[in-house]
Amino acid sequence: MSLLSDLVNLNLTDATEKIIAEYIWIGGSGMDIRSKARTLPGPVSDPSKLPKWNYDGSSTGQAAGEDSEVILYPQAIFKDPFRKGNNILVMCDAYTPAGDPIPTNKRHNAAKIFSHPNVASEEPWYGIEQEYTLMQKDVNWPIGWPVGGFPGPQGPYYCGVGADKAIGRDIVDAHYKACLYAGIGISGINGEVMPGQWEFQVGPVEGIASGDQVWVARYLLERITEISGVNVSFDPKPVPGDWNGAGAHCNYSTKTMRNDGGLEVIKKAIEKLQLKHKEHIAAYGEGNERRLTGKHETADINTFSWGVANRGASVRVGRDTEKEGKGYFEDRRPASNMDPYVVTSMIAETTILG
């Protein structure tokens, strides 16, 4: 095993100019992350200088067998924490050979919204709080839980310390450092209310880069759990009953919200979100109705509400924002399995262009 480990960790920079580029894309379910690697002649830092590539869409639920070629367009580059050196991770989106975005390509429409002059001039910032649950590999049950049984009730686990409370911290810390190495704007991590559940935050990041970074952070987490022999679940309610669900709260601000008088702009934006509550809920993640029950720090899925420092509301405004009269707000409705391209661009579209 030591020889295998040595080869996996081999530094290529002394031996060759060539690099390995891992192309990453989103599969047909909208949550399955796919990737494959190719050799390039030398280091690349600009996505537009990378070659397009293709894959078999009939094997990812994105094309018919008789016309299965899907084209990958490189969009963002990150350093590869697994291969290190000059090797890179490449976030891509997917198109037909004719150049049309395939139906599951949510990035294309998001990029159009973020490139709208009215949106671009507002410099929208996002902070995504991505919750997830670490699951035992052979049974669909959180790590640290007795198979077929339950741990003690919620209370000691949130930001807890100790082997019986912080379950899976080695995976979480490995992921934290991998994100920082890759160039992702990860801003923190914490243990969550349900044992085996954790959260990482990405942001503040502007515009389309927020979606790119959250997707690559998810990819890194999938890879690290793969190495660790556990599964990661982004299900919004992985365990039924008196256990917290998993969300992806979206903190949001625009330039005018961050400037003096911004609180009034925030209130107007929240009013716009209220008018489109149903449309946003429909796009905020599958199975979210199991999470948004009005219990466990959520608002009921059918009712829009907002408040200052209220974690039982659809939208929360922080005390600091209220006090300073400017800042940001938090949309608490998105589920952990939401598409960050969809959520970030939809919030911008509703609040700026609506």
Short mmCIF file of C-alpha atoms in Angstrom, two decimals:
data_model
loop_
_atom_site.label_atom_id
_atom_site.label_comp_id
_atom_site.label_asym_id
_atom_site.label_seq_id
_atom_site.Cartn_x
_atom_site.Cartn_y
_atom_site.Cartn_z
CA MET A 1 0.00 0.00 0.00
CA SER A 2 2.89 2.38 0.67
CA LEU A 3 4.00 2.15 -2.99
CA LEU A 4 0.44 2.88 -4.16
CA SER A 5 0.25 5.84 -1.80
CA ASP A 6 3.63 7.10 -3.06
CA LEU A 7 2.44 6.93 -6.66
CA VAL A 8 -0.89 8.66 -5.89
CA ASN A 9 1.04 11.49 -4.22
CA LEU A 10 3.74 11.70 -6.91
CA ASN A 11 4.76 15.28 -7.74
CA LEU A 12 4.72 15.59 -11.53
CA THR A 13 6.27 19.05 -11.76
CA ASP A 14 9.85 17.71 -11.59
CA ALA A 15 9.22 15.16 -14.34
CA THR A 16 6.98 16.88 -16.90
CA GLU A 17 5.41 20.18 -18.00
CA LYS A 18 2.16 18.33 -18.59
CA ILE A 19 -0.73 18.72 -16.18
CA ILE A 20 -3.91 16.81 -15.37
CA ALA A 21 -7.22 18.67 -15.68
CA GLU A 22 -10.26 17.11 -13.99
CA TYR A 23 -13.39 18.28 -15.86
CA ILE A 24 -16.45 18.43 -13.56
CA TRP A 25 -20.10 18.67 -14.58
CA ILE A 26 -23.59 18.04 -13.23
CA GLY A 27 -25.41 14.89 -14.35
CA GLY A 28 -29.01 14.23 -15.30
CA SER A 29 -30.55 14.13 -11.81
CA GLY A 30 -29.37 17.69 -11.15
CA MET A 31 -27.48 16.51 -8.05
CA ASP A 32 -25.12 13.82 -9.35
CA ILE A 33 -21.66 15.25 -9.91
CA ARG A 34 -19.59 13.66 -12.68
CA SER A 35 -15.93 14.14 -13.61
CA LYS A 36 -13.18 12.79 -15.83
CA ALA A 37 -9.55 13.76 -16.39
CA ARG A 38 -7.40 14.65 -19.36
CA THR A 39 -3.75 15.53 -19.93
CA LEU A 40 -2.86 19.04 -21.09
CA PRO A 41 0.53 20.18 -22.43
CA GLY A 42 1.15 22.75 -19.70
CA PRO A 43 -0.34 24.92 -16.92
CA VAL A 44 -3.55 26.85 -17.68
CA SER A 45 -5.12 29.63 -15.61
CA ASP A 46 -7.77 30.99 -18.01
CA PRO A 47 -10.85 28.78 -18.64
CA SER A 48 -11.23 30.23 -22.16
CA LYS A 49 -7.83 28.72 -23.05
CA LEU A 50 -8.99 25.22 -22.14
CA PRO A 51 -10.27 22.84 -24.82
CA LYS A 52 -13.93 21.88 -24.91
CA TRP A 53 -14.54 18.19 -24.33
CA ASN A 54 -17.41 15.73 -24.69
CA TYR A 55 -19.04 12.85 -22.86
CA ASP A 56 -21.67 10.18 -23.34
CA GLY A 57 -24.92 11.86 -22.26
CA SER A 58 -26.88 8.61 -22.62
CA SER A 59 -24.96 7.30 -19.59
CA THR A 60 -25.84 10.33 -17.43
CA GLY A 61 -29.53 10.64 -18.32
CA GLN A 62 -28.86 13.70 -20.51
CA ALA A 63 -29.07 12.39 -24.09
CA ALA A 64 -30.53 9.58 -26.20
CA GLY A 65 -28.30 6.63 -27.13
CA GLU A 66 -28.50 7.32 -30.87
CA ASP A 67 -27.33 10.94 -30.38
CA SER A 68 -25.43 10.83 -27.13
CA GLU A 69 -22.62 13.36 -27.48
CA VAL A 70 -22.74 16.26 -25.02
CA ILE A 71 -20.13 19.03 -25.12
CA LEU A 72 -18.42 20.39 -22.00
CA TYR A 73 -17.58 24.11 -21.94
CA PRO A 74 -14.93 24.96 -19.30
CA GLN A 75 -16.13 27.85 -17.10
CA ALA A 76 -14.00 28.07 -13.95
CA ILE A 77 -10.61 26.74 -12.82
CA PHE A 78 -9.61 25.64 -9.31
CA LYS A 79 -6.39 24.17 -7.93
CA ASP A 80 -6.56 20.40 -7.45
CA PRO A 81 -5.98 19.52 -3.76
CA PHE A 82 -5.73 15.80 -4.56
CA ARG A 83 -3.11 15.89 -7.33
CA LYS A 84 -1.57 19.21 -6.22
CA GLY A 85 1.19 20.83 -8.32
CA ASN A 86 -0.13 22.64 -11.41
CA ASN A 87 -3.01 20.20 -11.80
CA ILE A 88 -6.49 21.72 -11.91
CA LEU A 89 -10.20 21.13 -11.39
CA VAL A 90 -12.40 22.59 -14.14
CA MET A 91 -16.07 23.41 -13.54
CA CYS A 92 -17.97 22.97 -16.80
CA ASP A 93 -21.47 23.31 -18.15
CA ALA A 94 -23.02 21.18 -20.89
CA TYR A 95 -24.24 21.89 -24.43
CA THR A 96 -25.48 20.07 -27.51
CA PRO A 97 -23.05 19.78 -30.45
CA ALA A 98 -25.04 22.64 -32.04
CA GLY A 99 -24.12 24.89 -29.10
CA ASP A 100 -27.45 24.97 -27.25
CA PRO A 101 -27.47 24.47 -23.46
CA ILE A 102 -28.94 21.07 -22.56
CA PRO A 103 -32.07 21.19 -20.31
CA THR A 104 -30.14 20.34 -17.13
CA ASN A 105 -27.62 23.17 -17.74
CA LYS A 106 -28.82 25.69 -15.15
CA ARG A 107 -25.61 27.71 -15.28
CA HIS A 108 -26.31 29.13 -18.74
CA ASN A 109 -29.50 30.97 -17.71
CA ALA A 110 -27.92 32.08 -14.41
CA ALA A 111 -24.98 33.60 -16.31
CA LYS A 112 -27.42 35.54 -18.52
CA ILE A 113 -29.14 37.01 -15.45
CA PHE A 114 -25.83 37.92 -13.77
CA SER A 115 -24.53 39.57 -16.95
CA HIS A 116 -27.62 41.83 -17.20
CA PRO A 117 -26.32 45.41 -16.74
CA ASN A 118 -28.78 46.16 -13.91
CA VAL A 119 -27.69 43.06 -12.01
CA ALA A 120 -23.96 43.44 -12.70
CA SER A 121 -23.99 47.07 -11.49
CA GLU A 122 -25.49 45.92 -8.16
CA GLU A 123 -22.61 43.48 -7.53
CA PRO A 124 -24.77 40.82 -5.79
CA TRP A 125 -22.96 38.97 -3.03
CA TYR A 126 -23.94 35.53 -1.75
CA GLY A 127 -23.07 33.51 1.31
CA ILE A 128 -24.37 29.93 1.04
CA GLU A 129 -24.68 27.83 4.20
CA GLN A 130 -24.47 24.28 2.87
CA GLU A 131 -25.72 21.67 5.33
CA TYR A 132 -25.15 17.97 4.72
CA THR A 133 -25.31 14.63 6.56
CA LEU A 134 -22.56 12.02 6.68
CA MET A 135 -24.08 8.57 6.18
CA GLN A 136 -22.89 5.03 6.82
CA LYS A 137 -21.84 3.48 3.51
CA ASP A 138 -23.82 0.24 3.62
CA VAL A 139 -26.96 1.48 5.40
CA ASN A 140 -28.84 4.71 4.78
CA TRP A 141 -28.29 5.97 8.33
CA PRO A 142 -26.09 8.78 9.75
CA ILE A 143 -22.57 7.92 10.93
CA GLY A 144 -22.25 7.52 14.68
CA TRP A 145 -25.87 6.34 14.99
CA PRO A 146 -26.55 2.74 16.11
CA VAL A 147 -27.90 0.79 13.12
CA GLY A 148 -31.67 0.72 13.43
CA GLY A 149 -31.48 2.89 16.56
CA PHE A 150 -31.12 6.49 17.63
CA PRO A 151 -28.59 8.59 19.54
CA GLY A 152 -29.57 10.85 22.42
CA PRO A 153 -31.92 13.74 21.57
CA GLN A 154 -30.73 16.95 19.92
CA GLY A 155 -29.08 19.54 22.12
CA PRO A 156 -25.41 18.69 22.70
CA TYR A 157 -24.38 18.24 19.05
CA TYR A 158 -24.59 21.77 17.57
CA CYS A 159 -20.98 23.07 17.53
CA GLY A 160 -20.26 20.26 19.98
CA VAL A 161 -16.88 18.84 20.98
CA GLY A 162 -16.07 15.22 21.81
CA ALA A 163 -16.23 11.81 20.17
CA ASP A 164 -19.91 11.34 21.07
CA LYS A 165 -20.92 14.76 19.68
CA ALA A 166 -18.63 15.83 16.80
CA ILE A 167 -18.96 12.78 14.56
CA GLY A 168 -16.86 12.96 11.38
CA ARG A 169 -14.75 16.02 12.19
CA ASP A 170 -11.71 14.61 10.31
CA ILE A 171 -13.73 14.60 7.07
CA VAL A 172 -15.02 18.13 7.75
CA ASP A 173 -11.55 19.54 8.42
CA ALA A 174 -10.05 17.77 5.41
CA HIS A 175 -12.80 19.32 3.27
CA TYR A 176 -12.26 22.77 4.79
CA LYS A 177 -8.56 22.75 3.91
CA ALA A 178 -9.16 21.25 0.46
CA CYS A 179 -11.57 24.10 -0.34
CA LEU A 180 -9.08 26.74 0.81
CA TYR A 181 -6.33 25.08 -1.25
CA ALA A 182 -8.59 24.97 -4.32
CA GLY A 183 -9.31 28.70 -4.11
CA ILE A 184 -12.93 28.40 -2.95
CA GLY A 185 -14.16 31.26 -0.76
CA ILE A 186 -15.10 28.96 2.11
CA SER A 187 -15.68 31.10 5.19
CA GLY A 188 -16.32 28.55 7.92
CA ILE A 189 -17.65 25.19 9.12
CA ASN A 190 -19.65 23.98 12.12
CA GLY A 191 -21.32 20.91 13.56
CA GLU A 192 -25.09 21.02 13.15
CA VAL A 193 -28.06 20.28 15.41
CA MET A 194 -28.51 16.66 14.35
CA PRO A 195 -25.56 14.32 15.07
CA GLY A 196 -23.65 13.42 11.90
CA GLN A 197 -24.81 16.64 10.25
CA TRP A 198 -22.42 19.47 9.39
CA GLU A 199 -22.35 22.76 7.54
CA PHE A 200 -19.85 24.71 5.49
CA GLN A 201 -20.28 28.28 4.29
CA VAL A 202 -19.12 29.68 0.94
CA GLY A 203 -19.04 33.46 0.62
CA PRO A 204 -19.33 36.29 0.30
CA VAL A 205 -18.86 35.54 -3.40
CA GLU A 206 -20.20 37.65 -6.25
CA GLY A 207 -22.58 36.53 -8.98
CA ILE A 208 -22.10 33.35 -11.01
CA ALA A 209 -18.89 32.49 -9.12
CA SER A 210 -21.03 31.62 -6.09
CA GLY A 211 -22.68 28.73 -7.93
CA ASP A 212 -19.35 27.55 -9.38
CA GLN A 213 -17.73 27.52 -5.96
CA VAL A 214 -20.57 25.74 -4.15
CA TRP A 215 -20.65 23.01 -6.82
CA VAL A 216 -16.88 22.47 -6.65
CA ALA A 217 -17.04 22.46 -2.83
CA ARG A 218 -19.70 19.73 -3.09
CA TYR A 219 -17.46 17.83 -5.53
CA LEU A 220 -14.55 18.00 -3.07
CA LEU A 221 -16.80 16.75 -0.27
CA GLU A 222 -17.97 13.82 -2.41
CA ARG A 223 -14.35 12.93 -3.20
CA ILE A 224 -13.23 13.15 0.44
CA THR A 225 -16.13 11.02 1.69
CA GLU A 226 -15.34 8.54 -1.11
CA ILE A 227 -11.79 8.23 0.28
CA SER A 228 -13.15 7.96 3.84
CA GLY A 229 -15.62 5.19 3.04
CA VAL A 230 -18.75 7.13 4.01
CA ASN A 231 -21.53 8.69 1.94
CA VAL A 232 -22.68 12.29 1.97
CA SER A 233 -26.39 13.09 1.79
CA PHE A 234 -27.85 16.41 0.68
CA ASP A 235 -31.39 15.20 1.43
CA PRO A 236 -33.36 17.99 3.13
CA LYS A 237 -34.78 15.60 5.76
CA PRO A 238 -32.54 12.53 5.95
CA VAL A 239 -34.13 11.23 9.18
CA PRO A 240 -37.90 11.62 9.73
CA GLY A 241 -39.24 12.71 13.11
CA ASP A 242 -37.88 15.05 15.75
CA TRP A 243 -34.59 15.75 14.00
CA ASN A 244 -33.49 18.88 12.17
CA GLY A 245 -33.52 18.85 8.40
CA ALA A 246 -30.74 20.12 6.14
CA GLY A 247 -30.92 23.44 4.33
CA ALA A 248 -28.78 25.77 2.24
CA HIS A 249 -29.61 29.19 3.63
CA CYS A 250 -28.69 31.93 1.17
CA ASN A 251 -27.34 35.20 2.55
CA TYR A 252 -27.68 37.98 0.00
CA SER A 253 -26.88 41.64 -0.50
CA THR A 254 -26.54 44.15 -3.31
CA LYS A 255 -24.43 47.29 -3.47
CA THR A 256 -27.40 49.50 -2.54
CA MET A 257 -28.27 47.21 0.39
CA ARG A 258 -24.71 47.50 1.68
CA ASN A 259 -24.73 51.30 1.45
CA ASP A 260 -26.42 53.83 3.75
CA GLY A 261 -30.20 53.50 3.60
CA GLY A 262 -29.85 49.88 2.51
CA LEU A 263 -32.38 48.54 5.03
CA GLU A 264 -35.24 50.11 3.06
CA VAL A 265 -33.92 48.45 -0.10
CA ILE A 266 -33.80 45.14 1.79
CA LYS A 267 -37.44 45.54 2.90
CA LYS A 268 -38.53 46.22 -0.70
CA ALA A 269 -36.58 43.16 -1.89
CA ILE A 270 -38.29 41.00 0.74
CA GLU A 271 -41.69 42.26 -0.44
CA LYS A 272 -40.78 41.17 -3.98
CA LEU A 273 -39.75 37.73 -2.67
CA GLN A 274 -43.09 37.41 -0.86
CA LEU A 275 -44.99 38.03 -4.11
CA LYS A 276 -43.09 35.18 -5.80
CA HIS A 277 -42.99 32.80 -2.82
CA LYS A 278 -44.53 29.84 -4.69
CA GLU A 279 -42.19 30.16 -7.67
CA HIS A 280 -39.15 30.28 -5.40
CA ILE A 281 -40.28 27.31 -3.30
CA ALA A 282 -40.77 25.28 -6.50
CA ALA A 283 -37.13 25.96 -7.45
CA TYR A 284 -35.56 25.67 -3.99
CA GLY A 285 -34.94 21.92 -3.85
CA GLU A 286 -36.74 18.59 -4.12
CA GLY A 287 -38.38 17.19 -0.97
CA ASN A 288 -38.26 20.56 0.79
CA GLU A 289 -41.82 20.05 2.04
CA ARG A 290 -40.44 17.41 4.44
CA ARG A 291 -38.14 20.07 5.93
CA LEU A 292 -40.20 23.30 5.86
CA THR A 293 -42.80 22.29 8.43
CA GLY A 294 -42.75 25.29 10.77
CA LYS A 295 -40.72 23.23 13.26
CA HIS A 296 -36.96 22.71 13.74
CA GLU A 297 -36.00 26.32 12.90
CA THR A 298 -38.05 26.51 9.69
CA ALA A 299 -41.07 28.41 8.42
CA ASP A 300 -44.06 26.53 7.02
CA ILE A 301 -43.61 25.93 3.28
CA ASN A 302 -46.97 27.50 2.37
CA THR A 303 -46.51 30.71 4.34
CA PHE A 304 -44.06 33.54 3.72
CA SER A 305 -42.77 35.41 6.75
CA TRP A 306 -39.81 37.55 7.66
CA GLY A 307 -38.39 38.97 10.85
CA VAL A 308 -35.34 40.32 12.60
CA ALA A 309 -33.20 37.54 14.14
CA ASN A 310 -36.10 35.09 13.64
CA ARG A 311 -34.88 31.63 12.66
CA GLY A 312 -38.46 30.44 12.32
CA ALA A 313 -39.10 32.86 9.44
CA SER A 314 -38.75 32.39 5.68
CA VAL A 315 -36.38 35.36 5.54
CA ARG A 316 -34.26 36.61 8.43
CA VAL A 317 -32.73 40.06 8.82
CA GLY A 318 -29.82 40.17 11.25
CA ARG A 319 -29.66 42.44 14.29
CA ASP A 320 -26.51 44.13 12.94
CA THR A 321 -28.28 44.98 9.67
CA GLU A 322 -31.23 46.46 11.57
CA LYS A 323 -28.94 48.44 13.85
CA GLU A 324 -26.72 49.82 11.06
CA GLY A 325 -29.58 50.40 8.62
CA LYS A 326 -27.75 48.47 5.89
CA GLY A 327 -26.28 45.05 5.21
CA TYR A 328 -27.78 41.76 4.00
CA PHE A 329 -30.63 39.32 4.59
CA GLU A 330 -30.88 35.53 4.76
CA ASP A 331 -33.32 33.49 2.67
CA ARG A 332 -33.80 30.40 4.86
CA ARG A 333 -36.04 28.51 2.45
CA PRO A 334 -33.57 26.73 0.10
CA ALA A 335 -33.06 23.01 0.77
CA SER A 336 -29.63 21.41 1.07
CA ASN A 337 -30.09 19.85 -2.39
CA MET A 338 -30.87 23.15 -4.13
CA ASP A 339 -29.00 24.16 -7.28
CA PRO A 340 -26.93 27.24 -6.35
CA TYR A 341 -27.05 28.50 -9.95
CA VAL A 342 -30.85 28.50 -9.82
CA VAL A 343 -31.23 29.96 -6.32
CA THR A 344 -28.66 32.76 -6.59
CA SER A 345 -29.81 33.93 -10.03
CA MET A 346 -33.49 33.70 -9.10
CA ILE A 347 -33.00 35.88 -6.03
CA ALA A 348 -31.17 38.45 -8.17
CA GLU A 349 -33.85 38.31 -10.88
CA THR A 350 -36.72 38.76 -8.40
CA THR A 351 -35.14 41.50 -6.29
CA ILE A 352 -33.30 43.52 -8.96
CA LEU A 353 -35.13 42.88 -12.24
CA GLY A 354 -38.57 42.12 -10.75
#
